[in-house]
Amino acid sequence: EPTDDYEKEARLQALVKNCPFIIDLVDHGFDDYSYHFVLAFGGNRTLESVYKKKPELSNDERKRLLVWGAYSILKAIEFMLSKDVTHGDIKPDNILIDESGNVRLCDFGFAEEIKESDDDEGITCERGSDYYAPKEAVVYGARNRKSDIWSTGATFYPFFHDYHNFVENYTTLMELILFFVSNDPIKIKSSDQDVLEFFRKTLENDVSCRASHDDILKSTLFDGRIGLPNQSNAISPFLSL
């Protein structure tokens, strides 16, 4: 029989259908051996594959990729929250890039329903990948409506740093917890003020100070000087990679 987790994943992904920045669930089912999901095709590349080309990219190219990619994920978060859904596992492997350079979020295995009334204390739930999870998830096993914001910052962080991610030197969960508890600042290798502002707003340990998706989308990084997915004449910088 289908499990409760399977039914929940199917239900929550169905809630966020028809968003241009999220892979649609087309169908789902269960046979004698396993359950399955049928998803709309979102391309054969992930953001993870783009990181392999990072050494070849100029600072300007990295910024254009950040603007296009982060805007897409922030708009996905905006749509999910309008349906009271949090993803819970935003990371490079869960971001697909199609042949036109469109960026879409997939894999709702850790998604949860969270209403605005739940947000003060957050909800207790499983977390996604530790290296992209926020402090409240790693340390307290909790999630709120800004948890996906942290994960978005952590996902795009490698474009501006030598490391694959900012906590890759923490090999155990305890080391990762101690990192969060220490409140050490996260180092960002960029002199671009718009880029620095994006990471300061997203990678904020204190949830009460972490920016919302709406606040971040209003920042100068997304003011249209660099092409955005919602501009009719814009060409995705992922297209050339």
PDB file of C-alpha atoms in Angstrom:
ATOM      1  CA  GLU A   1       0.000   0.000   0.000  1.00  0.00           C
ATOM      2  CA  PRO A   2       1.166   3.579  -0.614  1.00  0.00           C
ATOM      3  CA  THR A   3       2.798   5.094   2.448  1.00  0.00           C
ATOM      4  CA  ASP A   4       1.671   8.268   4.179  1.00  0.00           C
ATOM      5  CA  ASP A   5       4.922   9.961   3.054  1.00  0.00           C
ATOM      6  CA  TYR A   6       4.217   9.063  -0.550  1.00  0.00           C
ATOM      7  CA  GLU A   7       0.664  10.386  -0.356  1.00  0.00           C
ATOM      8  CA  LYS A   8       1.863  13.602   1.293  1.00  0.00           C
ATOM      9  CA  GLU A   9       4.536  14.207  -1.349  1.00  0.00           C
ATOM     10  CA  ALA A  10       2.019  13.681  -4.142  1.00  0.00           C
ATOM     11  CA  ARG A  11      -0.556  15.943  -2.491  1.00  0.00           C
ATOM     12  CA  LEU A  12       1.857  18.799  -1.802  1.00  0.00           C
ATOM     13  CA  GLN A  13       3.456  18.686  -5.225  1.00  0.00           C
ATOM     14  CA  ALA A  14      -0.004  18.746  -6.800  1.00  0.00           C
ATOM     15  CA  LEU A  15      -0.727  21.911  -4.806  1.00  0.00           C
ATOM     16  CA  VAL A  16       2.123  23.779  -6.499  1.00  0.00           C
ATOM     17  CA  LYS A  17       1.287  22.770 -10.069  1.00  0.00           C
ATOM     18  CA  ASN A  18       1.433  25.312 -12.917  1.00  0.00           C
ATOM     19  CA  CYS A  19       4.278  27.393 -11.550  1.00  0.00           C
ATOM     20  CA  PRO A  20       6.882  28.127 -14.286  1.00  0.00           C
ATOM     21  CA  PHE A  21       9.681  27.644 -11.758  1.00  0.00           C
ATOM     22  CA  ILE A  22       8.595  24.233 -10.402  1.00  0.00           C
ATOM     23  CA  ILE A  23       8.531  20.851 -12.170  1.00  0.00           C
ATOM     24  CA  ASP A  24       4.896  19.768 -12.521  1.00  0.00           C
ATOM     25  CA  LEU A  25       3.598  16.481 -11.192  1.00  0.00           C
ATOM     26  CA  VAL A  26       1.784  14.854 -14.137  1.00  0.00           C
ATOM     27  CA  ASP A  27       0.669  11.615 -12.504  1.00  0.00           C
ATOM     28  CA  HIS A  28       1.491   9.223  -9.686  1.00  0.00           C
ATOM     29  CA  GLY A  29       0.660   5.640  -8.834  1.00  0.00           C
ATOM     30  CA  PHE A  30       1.512   2.449  -7.004  1.00  0.00           C
ATOM     31  CA  ASP A  31       2.134  -1.086  -8.261  1.00  0.00           C
ATOM     32  CA  ASP A  32       3.009  -4.364  -6.558  1.00  0.00           C
ATOM     33  CA  TYR A  33       6.601  -3.327  -5.978  1.00  0.00           C
ATOM     34  CA  SER A  34       6.897   0.418  -5.621  1.00  0.00           C
ATOM     35  CA  TYR A  35       5.239   3.793  -6.002  1.00  0.00           C
ATOM     36  CA  HIS A  36       6.129   6.188  -8.773  1.00  0.00           C
ATOM     37  CA  PHE A  37       5.775   9.787  -9.852  1.00  0.00           C
ATOM     38  CA  VAL A  38       5.443  11.008 -13.436  1.00  0.00           C
ATOM     39  CA  LEU A  39       6.938  14.488 -13.740  1.00  0.00           C
ATOM     40  CA  ALA A  40       7.076  16.997 -16.577  1.00  0.00           C
ATOM     41  CA  PHE A  41      10.460  17.021 -18.307  1.00  0.00           C
ATOM     42  CA  GLY A  42      12.698  19.676 -16.810  1.00  0.00           C
ATOM     43  CA  GLY A  43      15.946  19.092 -18.658  1.00  0.00           C
ATOM     44  CA  ASN A  44      18.860  16.719 -18.284  1.00  0.00           C
ATOM     45  CA  ARG A  45      21.123  19.002 -16.248  1.00  0.00           C
ATOM     46  CA  THR A  46      21.132  20.069 -12.617  1.00  0.00           C
ATOM     47  CA  LEU A  47      22.717  23.099 -11.008  1.00  0.00           C
ATOM     48  CA  GLU A  48      25.249  20.646  -9.576  1.00  0.00           C
ATOM     49  CA  SER A  49      26.580  20.008 -13.091  1.00  0.00           C
ATOM     50  CA  VAL A  50      27.094  23.741 -13.655  1.00  0.00           C
ATOM     51  CA  TYR A  51      29.431  23.927 -10.653  1.00  0.00           C
ATOM     52  CA  LYS A  52      31.920  21.738 -12.507  1.00  0.00           C
ATOM     53  CA  LYS A  53      32.430  24.631 -14.945  1.00  0.00           C
ATOM     54  CA  LYS A  54      32.904  27.179 -12.161  1.00  0.00           C
ATOM     55  CA  PRO A  55      36.689  27.679 -12.662  1.00  0.00           C
ATOM     56  CA  GLU A  56      36.022  28.806 -16.242  1.00  0.00           C
ATOM     57  CA  LEU A  57      33.520  31.504 -15.263  1.00  0.00           C
ATOM     58  CA  SER A  58      34.267  35.203 -14.860  1.00  0.00           C
ATOM     59  CA  ASN A  59      32.840  37.165 -11.908  1.00  0.00           C
ATOM     60  CA  ASP A  60      30.337  38.789 -14.275  1.00  0.00           C
ATOM     61  CA  GLU A  61      29.175  35.388 -15.547  1.00  0.00           C
ATOM     62  CA  ARG A  62      28.797  34.106 -11.992  1.00  0.00           C
ATOM     63  CA  LYS A  63      26.662  37.108 -11.081  1.00  0.00           C
ATOM     64  CA  ARG A  64      24.397  36.648 -14.113  1.00  0.00           C
ATOM     65  CA  LEU A  65      23.930  32.979 -13.205  1.00  0.00           C
ATOM     66  CA  LEU A  66      23.104  33.963  -9.620  1.00  0.00           C
ATOM     67  CA  VAL A  67      20.540  36.545 -10.735  1.00  0.00           C
ATOM     68  CA  TRP A  68      18.746  34.188 -13.140  1.00  0.00           C
ATOM     69  CA  GLY A  69      18.936  31.106 -10.934  1.00  0.00           C
ATOM     70  CA  ALA A  70      18.157  32.682  -7.567  1.00  0.00           C
ATOM     71  CA  TYR A  71      15.283  34.723  -9.024  1.00  0.00           C
ATOM     72  CA  SER A  72      13.755  31.488 -10.355  1.00  0.00           C
ATOM     73  CA  ILE A  73      14.018  29.718  -7.004  1.00  0.00           C
ATOM     74  CA  LEU A  74      12.762  32.731  -5.035  1.00  0.00           C
ATOM     75  CA  LYS A  75       9.722  32.913  -7.311  1.00  0.00           C
ATOM     76  CA  ALA A  76       9.203  29.175  -6.729  1.00  0.00           C
ATOM     77  CA  ILE A  77       9.309  29.838  -2.965  1.00  0.00           C
ATOM     78  CA  GLU A  78       6.832  32.702  -3.379  1.00  0.00           C
ATOM     79  CA  PHE A  79       4.425  30.382  -5.207  1.00  0.00           C
ATOM     80  CA  MET A  80       4.867  27.546  -2.698  1.00  0.00           C
ATOM     81  CA  LEU A  81       4.179  29.831   0.253  1.00  0.00           C
ATOM     82  CA  SER A  82       1.019  31.093  -1.441  1.00  0.00           C
ATOM     83  CA  LYS A  83      -0.103  27.457  -1.107  1.00  0.00           C
ATOM     84  CA  ASP A  84       1.341  27.113   2.447  1.00  0.00           C
ATOM     85  CA  VAL A  85       4.048  24.696   1.258  1.00  0.00           C
ATOM     86  CA  THR A  86       7.754  24.640   2.119  1.00  0.00           C
ATOM     87  CA  HIS A  87      10.158  22.544   0.075  1.00  0.00           C
ATOM     88  CA  GLY A  88      12.656  21.611   2.791  1.00  0.00           C
ATOM     89  CA  ASP A  89      15.420  20.301   0.501  1.00  0.00           C
ATOM     90  CA  ILE A  90      16.525  23.056  -1.852  1.00  0.00           C
ATOM     91  CA  LYS A  91      19.999  22.142  -3.124  1.00  0.00           C
ATOM     92  CA  PRO A  92      21.868  22.003  -6.468  1.00  0.00           C
ATOM     93  CA  ASP A  93      20.778  18.423  -7.250  1.00  0.00           C
ATOM     94  CA  ASN A  94      17.113  19.448  -6.929  1.00  0.00           C
ATOM     95  CA  ILE A  95      17.339  22.303  -9.425  1.00  0.00           C
ATOM     96  CA  LEU A  96      16.893  21.303 -13.072  1.00  0.00           C
ATOM     97  CA  ILE A  97      17.987  23.273 -16.137  1.00  0.00           C
ATOM     98  CA  ASP A  98      16.360  22.623 -19.509  1.00  0.00           C
ATOM     99  CA  GLU A  99      17.646  23.150 -23.064  1.00  0.00           C
ATOM    100  CA  SER A 100      16.409  26.764 -23.047  1.00  0.00           C
ATOM    101  CA  GLY A 101      18.211  27.563 -19.797  1.00  0.00           C
ATOM    102  CA  ASN A 102      15.052  27.650 -17.682  1.00  0.00           C
ATOM    103  CA  VAL A 103      15.596  26.832 -14.003  1.00  0.00           C
ATOM    104  CA  ARG A 104      13.036  24.783 -12.074  1.00  0.00           C
ATOM    105  CA  LEU A 105      12.770  23.222  -8.631  1.00  0.00           C
ATOM    106  CA  CYS A 106      11.989  19.514  -8.225  1.00  0.00           C
ATOM    107  CA  ASP A 107      11.794  16.688  -5.626  1.00  0.00           C
ATOM    108  CA  PHE A 108       9.195  17.333  -2.930  1.00  0.00           C
ATOM    109  CA  GLY A 109      10.153  14.384  -0.743  1.00  0.00           C
ATOM    110  CA  PHE A 110      10.765  16.651   2.283  1.00  0.00           C
ATOM    111  CA  ALA A 111       7.974  19.147   1.596  1.00  0.00           C
ATOM    112  CA  GLU A 112       5.685  20.156   4.447  1.00  0.00           C
ATOM    113  CA  GLU A 113       2.546  22.199   4.836  1.00  0.00           C
ATOM    114  CA  ILE A 114       3.114  25.283   6.981  1.00  0.00           C
ATOM    115  CA  LYS A 115       0.640  28.076   7.571  1.00  0.00           C
ATOM    116  CA  GLU A 116       1.466  31.627   8.595  1.00  0.00           C
ATOM    117  CA  SER A 117       0.031  30.887  12.045  1.00  0.00           C
ATOM    118  CA  ASP A 118       2.703  28.174  12.467  1.00  0.00           C
ATOM    119  CA  ASP A 119       5.581  30.484  11.728  1.00  0.00           C
ATOM    120  CA  ASP A 120       6.374  31.922  15.179  1.00  0.00           C
ATOM    121  CA  GLU A 121       7.472  28.594  16.605  1.00  0.00           C
ATOM    122  CA  GLY A 122       7.921  26.748  13.334  1.00  0.00           C
ATOM    123  CA  ILE A 123       7.007  23.101  12.823  1.00  0.00           C
ATOM    124  CA  THR A 124       8.914  19.970  13.784  1.00  0.00           C
ATOM    125  CA  CYS A 125       9.765  17.839  10.770  1.00  0.00           C
ATOM    126  CA  GLU A 126      12.489  15.947   8.958  1.00  0.00           C
ATOM    127  CA  ARG A 127      15.170  18.057   7.341  1.00  0.00           C
ATOM    128  CA  GLY A 128      16.673  17.670   3.898  1.00  0.00           C
ATOM    129  CA  SER A 129      20.390  17.638   3.119  1.00  0.00           C
ATOM    130  CA  ASP A 130      22.409  18.847   6.114  1.00  0.00           C
ATOM    131  CA  TYR A 131      24.824  20.933   4.044  1.00  0.00           C
ATOM    132  CA  TYR A 132      22.003  23.084   2.686  1.00  0.00           C
ATOM    133  CA  ALA A 133      19.714  23.105   5.729  1.00  0.00           C
ATOM    134  CA  PRO A 134      19.400  26.180   7.991  1.00  0.00           C
ATOM    135  CA  LYS A 135      20.331  26.378  11.641  1.00  0.00           C
ATOM    136  CA  GLU A 136      16.770  25.862  12.871  1.00  0.00           C
ATOM    137  CA  ALA A 137      16.580  22.554  10.984  1.00  0.00           C
ATOM    138  CA  VAL A 138      20.035  21.213  11.880  1.00  0.00           C
ATOM    139  CA  VAL A 139      20.088  22.258  15.537  1.00  0.00           C
ATOM    140  CA  TYR A 140      16.406  22.167  16.518  1.00  0.00           C
ATOM    141  CA  GLY A 141      14.729  19.938  13.923  1.00  0.00           C
ATOM    142  CA  ALA A 142      12.346  22.766  13.071  1.00  0.00           C
ATOM    143  CA  ARG A 143      11.247  24.580   9.944  1.00  0.00           C
ATOM    144  CA  ASN A 144       9.540  27.885   9.233  1.00  0.00           C
ATOM    145  CA  ARG A 145       8.469  29.894   6.209  1.00  0.00           C
ATOM    146  CA  LYS A 146      11.971  31.362   5.824  1.00  0.00           C
ATOM    147  CA  SER A 147      13.898  28.087   6.002  1.00  0.00           C
ATOM    148  CA  ASP A 148      13.908  27.698   2.211  1.00  0.00           C
ATOM    149  CA  ILE A 149      15.482  31.158   1.965  1.00  0.00           C
ATOM    150  CA  TRP A 150      18.601  29.963   3.799  1.00  0.00           C
ATOM    151  CA  SER A 151      18.827  26.892   1.585  1.00  0.00           C
ATOM    152  CA  THR A 152      18.624  29.103  -1.517  1.00  0.00           C
ATOM    153  CA  GLY A 153      21.587  31.146  -0.299  1.00  0.00           C
ATOM    154  CA  ALA A 154      23.523  27.986   0.550  1.00  0.00           C
ATOM    155  CA  THR A 155      22.733  26.546  -2.890  1.00  0.00           C
ATOM    156  CA  PHE A 156      24.207  29.476  -4.827  1.00  0.00           C
ATOM    157  CA  TYR A 157      27.082  30.135  -2.428  1.00  0.00           C
ATOM    158  CA  PRO A 158      29.571  27.897  -4.320  1.00  0.00           C
ATOM    159  CA  PHE A 159      29.548  30.264  -7.318  1.00  0.00           C
ATOM    160  CA  PHE A 160      31.475  32.738  -5.180  1.00  0.00           C
ATOM    161  CA  HIS A 161      33.784  30.492  -3.186  1.00  0.00           C
ATOM    162  CA  ASP A 162      36.483  27.884  -3.691  1.00  0.00           C
ATOM    163  CA  TYR A 163      34.609  25.355  -1.574  1.00  0.00           C
ATOM    164  CA  HIS A 164      31.784  23.230  -2.901  1.00  0.00           C
ATOM    165  CA  ASN A 165      29.661  24.576  -0.045  1.00  0.00           C
ATOM    166  CA  PHE A 166      30.348  26.625   3.033  1.00  0.00           C
ATOM    167  CA  VAL A 167      30.242  23.730   5.511  1.00  0.00           C
ATOM    168  CA  GLU A 168      32.121  21.063   3.556  1.00  0.00           C
ATOM    169  CA  ASN A 169      34.882  21.017   6.162  1.00  0.00           C
ATOM    170  CA  TYR A 170      32.373  19.871   8.795  1.00  0.00           C
ATOM    171  CA  THR A 171      32.285  16.119   8.272  1.00  0.00           C
ATOM    172  CA  THR A 172      29.971  15.125  11.122  1.00  0.00           C
ATOM    173  CA  LEU A 173      26.571  16.364  12.219  1.00  0.00           C
ATOM    174  CA  MET A 174      28.011  17.436  15.575  1.00  0.00           C
ATOM    175  CA  GLU A 175      30.639  19.589  13.860  1.00  0.00           C
ATOM    176  CA  LEU A 176      27.918  21.166  11.767  1.00  0.00           C
ATOM    177  CA  ILE A 177      25.795  21.871  14.858  1.00  0.00           C
ATOM    178  CA  LEU A 178      28.782  23.465  16.595  1.00  0.00           C
ATOM    179  CA  PHE A 179      29.352  25.622  13.518  1.00  0.00           C
ATOM    180  CA  PHE A 180      25.791  26.939  13.710  1.00  0.00           C
ATOM    181  CA  VAL A 181      25.873  27.429  17.477  1.00  0.00           C
ATOM    182  CA  SER A 182      29.115  29.416  17.228  1.00  0.00           C
ATOM    183  CA  ASN A 183      27.400  31.992  14.967  1.00  0.00           C
ATOM    184  CA  ASP A 184      30.669  32.499  13.092  1.00  0.00           C
ATOM    185  CA  PRO A 185      30.178  34.731  10.058  1.00  0.00           C
ATOM    186  CA  ILE A 186      30.093  33.028   6.679  1.00  0.00           C
ATOM    187  CA  LYS A 187      32.849  34.247   4.364  1.00  0.00           C
ATOM    188  CA  ILE A 188      31.821  35.339   0.895  1.00  0.00           C
ATOM    189  CA  LYS A 189      34.419  35.904  -1.822  1.00  0.00           C
ATOM    190  CA  SER A 190      32.974  38.833  -3.715  1.00  0.00           C
ATOM    191  CA  SER A 191      33.461  42.590  -3.745  1.00  0.00           C
ATOM    192  CA  ASP A 192      30.134  43.135  -5.501  1.00  0.00           C
ATOM    193  CA  GLN A 193      27.776  44.830  -3.056  1.00  0.00           C
ATOM    194  CA  ASP A 194      24.632  43.405  -4.649  1.00  0.00           C
ATOM    195  CA  VAL A 195      26.011  39.872  -4.344  1.00  0.00           C
ATOM    196  CA  LEU A 196      27.114  40.451  -0.752  1.00  0.00           C
ATOM    197  CA  GLU A 197      23.675  41.814   0.129  1.00  0.00           C
ATOM    198  CA  PHE A 198      21.997  38.704  -1.313  1.00  0.00           C
ATOM    199  CA  PHE A 199      24.063  36.343   0.821  1.00  0.00           C
ATOM    200  CA  ARG A 200      23.768  38.485   3.953  1.00  0.00           C
ATOM    201  CA  LYS A 201      19.981  38.398   3.606  1.00  0.00           C
ATOM    202  CA  THR A 202      19.705  34.684   2.864  1.00  0.00           C
ATOM    203  CA  LEU A 203      22.475  33.199   5.037  1.00  0.00           C
ATOM    204  CA  GLU A 204      21.255  34.815   8.256  1.00  0.00           C
ATOM    205  CA  ASN A 205      21.193  32.405  11.208  1.00  0.00           C
ATOM    206  CA  ASP A 206      18.649  34.472  13.148  1.00  0.00           C
ATOM    207  CA  VAL A 207      15.291  33.711  11.559  1.00  0.00           C
ATOM    208  CA  SER A 208      13.805  36.965  12.837  1.00  0.00           C
ATOM    209  CA  CYS A 209      16.487  38.879  10.901  1.00  0.00           C
ATOM    210  CA  ARG A 210      16.498  36.675   7.789  1.00  0.00           C
ATOM    211  CA  ALA A 211      14.876  38.396   4.836  1.00  0.00           C
ATOM    212  CA  SER A 212      11.703  37.115   3.212  1.00  0.00           C
ATOM    213  CA  HIS A 213      11.544  36.160  -0.458  1.00  0.00           C
ATOM    214  CA  ASP A 214       9.664  39.402  -1.127  1.00  0.00           C
ATOM    215  CA  ASP A 215      12.361  41.536   0.529  1.00  0.00           C
ATOM    216  CA  ILE A 216      15.112  39.826  -1.451  1.00  0.00           C
ATOM    217  CA  LEU A 217      13.304  40.113  -4.774  1.00  0.00           C
ATOM    218  CA  LYS A 218      13.063  43.875  -4.204  1.00  0.00           C
ATOM    219  CA  SER A 219      16.838  44.212  -3.765  1.00  0.00           C
ATOM    220  CA  THR A 220      19.010  45.889  -6.414  1.00  0.00           C
ATOM    221  CA  LEU A 221      20.375  42.514  -7.565  1.00  0.00           C
ATOM    222  CA  PHE A 222      16.999  41.853  -9.222  1.00  0.00           C
ATOM    223  CA  ASP A 223      16.197  45.353 -10.485  1.00  0.00           C
ATOM    224  CA  GLY A 224      16.323  44.330 -14.139  1.00  0.00           C
ATOM    225  CA  ARG A 225      19.772  45.624 -15.058  1.00  0.00           C
ATOM    226  CA  ILE A 226      20.761  41.974 -15.485  1.00  0.00           C
ATOM    227  CA  GLY A 227      18.360  39.755 -17.443  1.00  0.00           C
ATOM    228  CA  LEU A 228      15.535  38.102 -15.505  1.00  0.00           C
ATOM    229  CA  PRO A 229      13.306  35.162 -16.501  1.00  0.00           C
ATOM    230  CA  ASN A 230      10.223  37.412 -16.518  1.00  0.00           C
ATOM    231  CA  GLN A 231      11.668  39.715 -19.198  1.00  0.00           C
ATOM    232  CA  SER A 232      10.469  38.745 -22.681  1.00  0.00           C
ATOM    233  CA  ASN A 233      13.762  39.507 -24.433  1.00  0.00           C
ATOM    234  CA  ALA A 234      16.067  38.036 -21.759  1.00  0.00           C
ATOM    235  CA  ILE A 235      18.298  35.060 -22.617  1.00  0.00           C
ATOM    236  CA  SER A 236      19.221  32.647 -19.856  1.00  0.00           C
ATOM    237  CA  PRO A 237      22.942  32.691 -19.003  1.00  0.00           C
ATOM    238  CA  PHE A 238      22.644  28.937 -18.387  1.00  0.00           C
ATOM    239  CA  LEU A 239      22.026  28.468 -22.114  1.00  0.00           C
ATOM    240  CA  SER A 240      25.711  28.952 -22.975  1.00  0.00           C
ATOM    241  CA  LEU A 241      27.021  26.428 -20.424  1.00  0.00           C
TER     242      LEU A 241
END
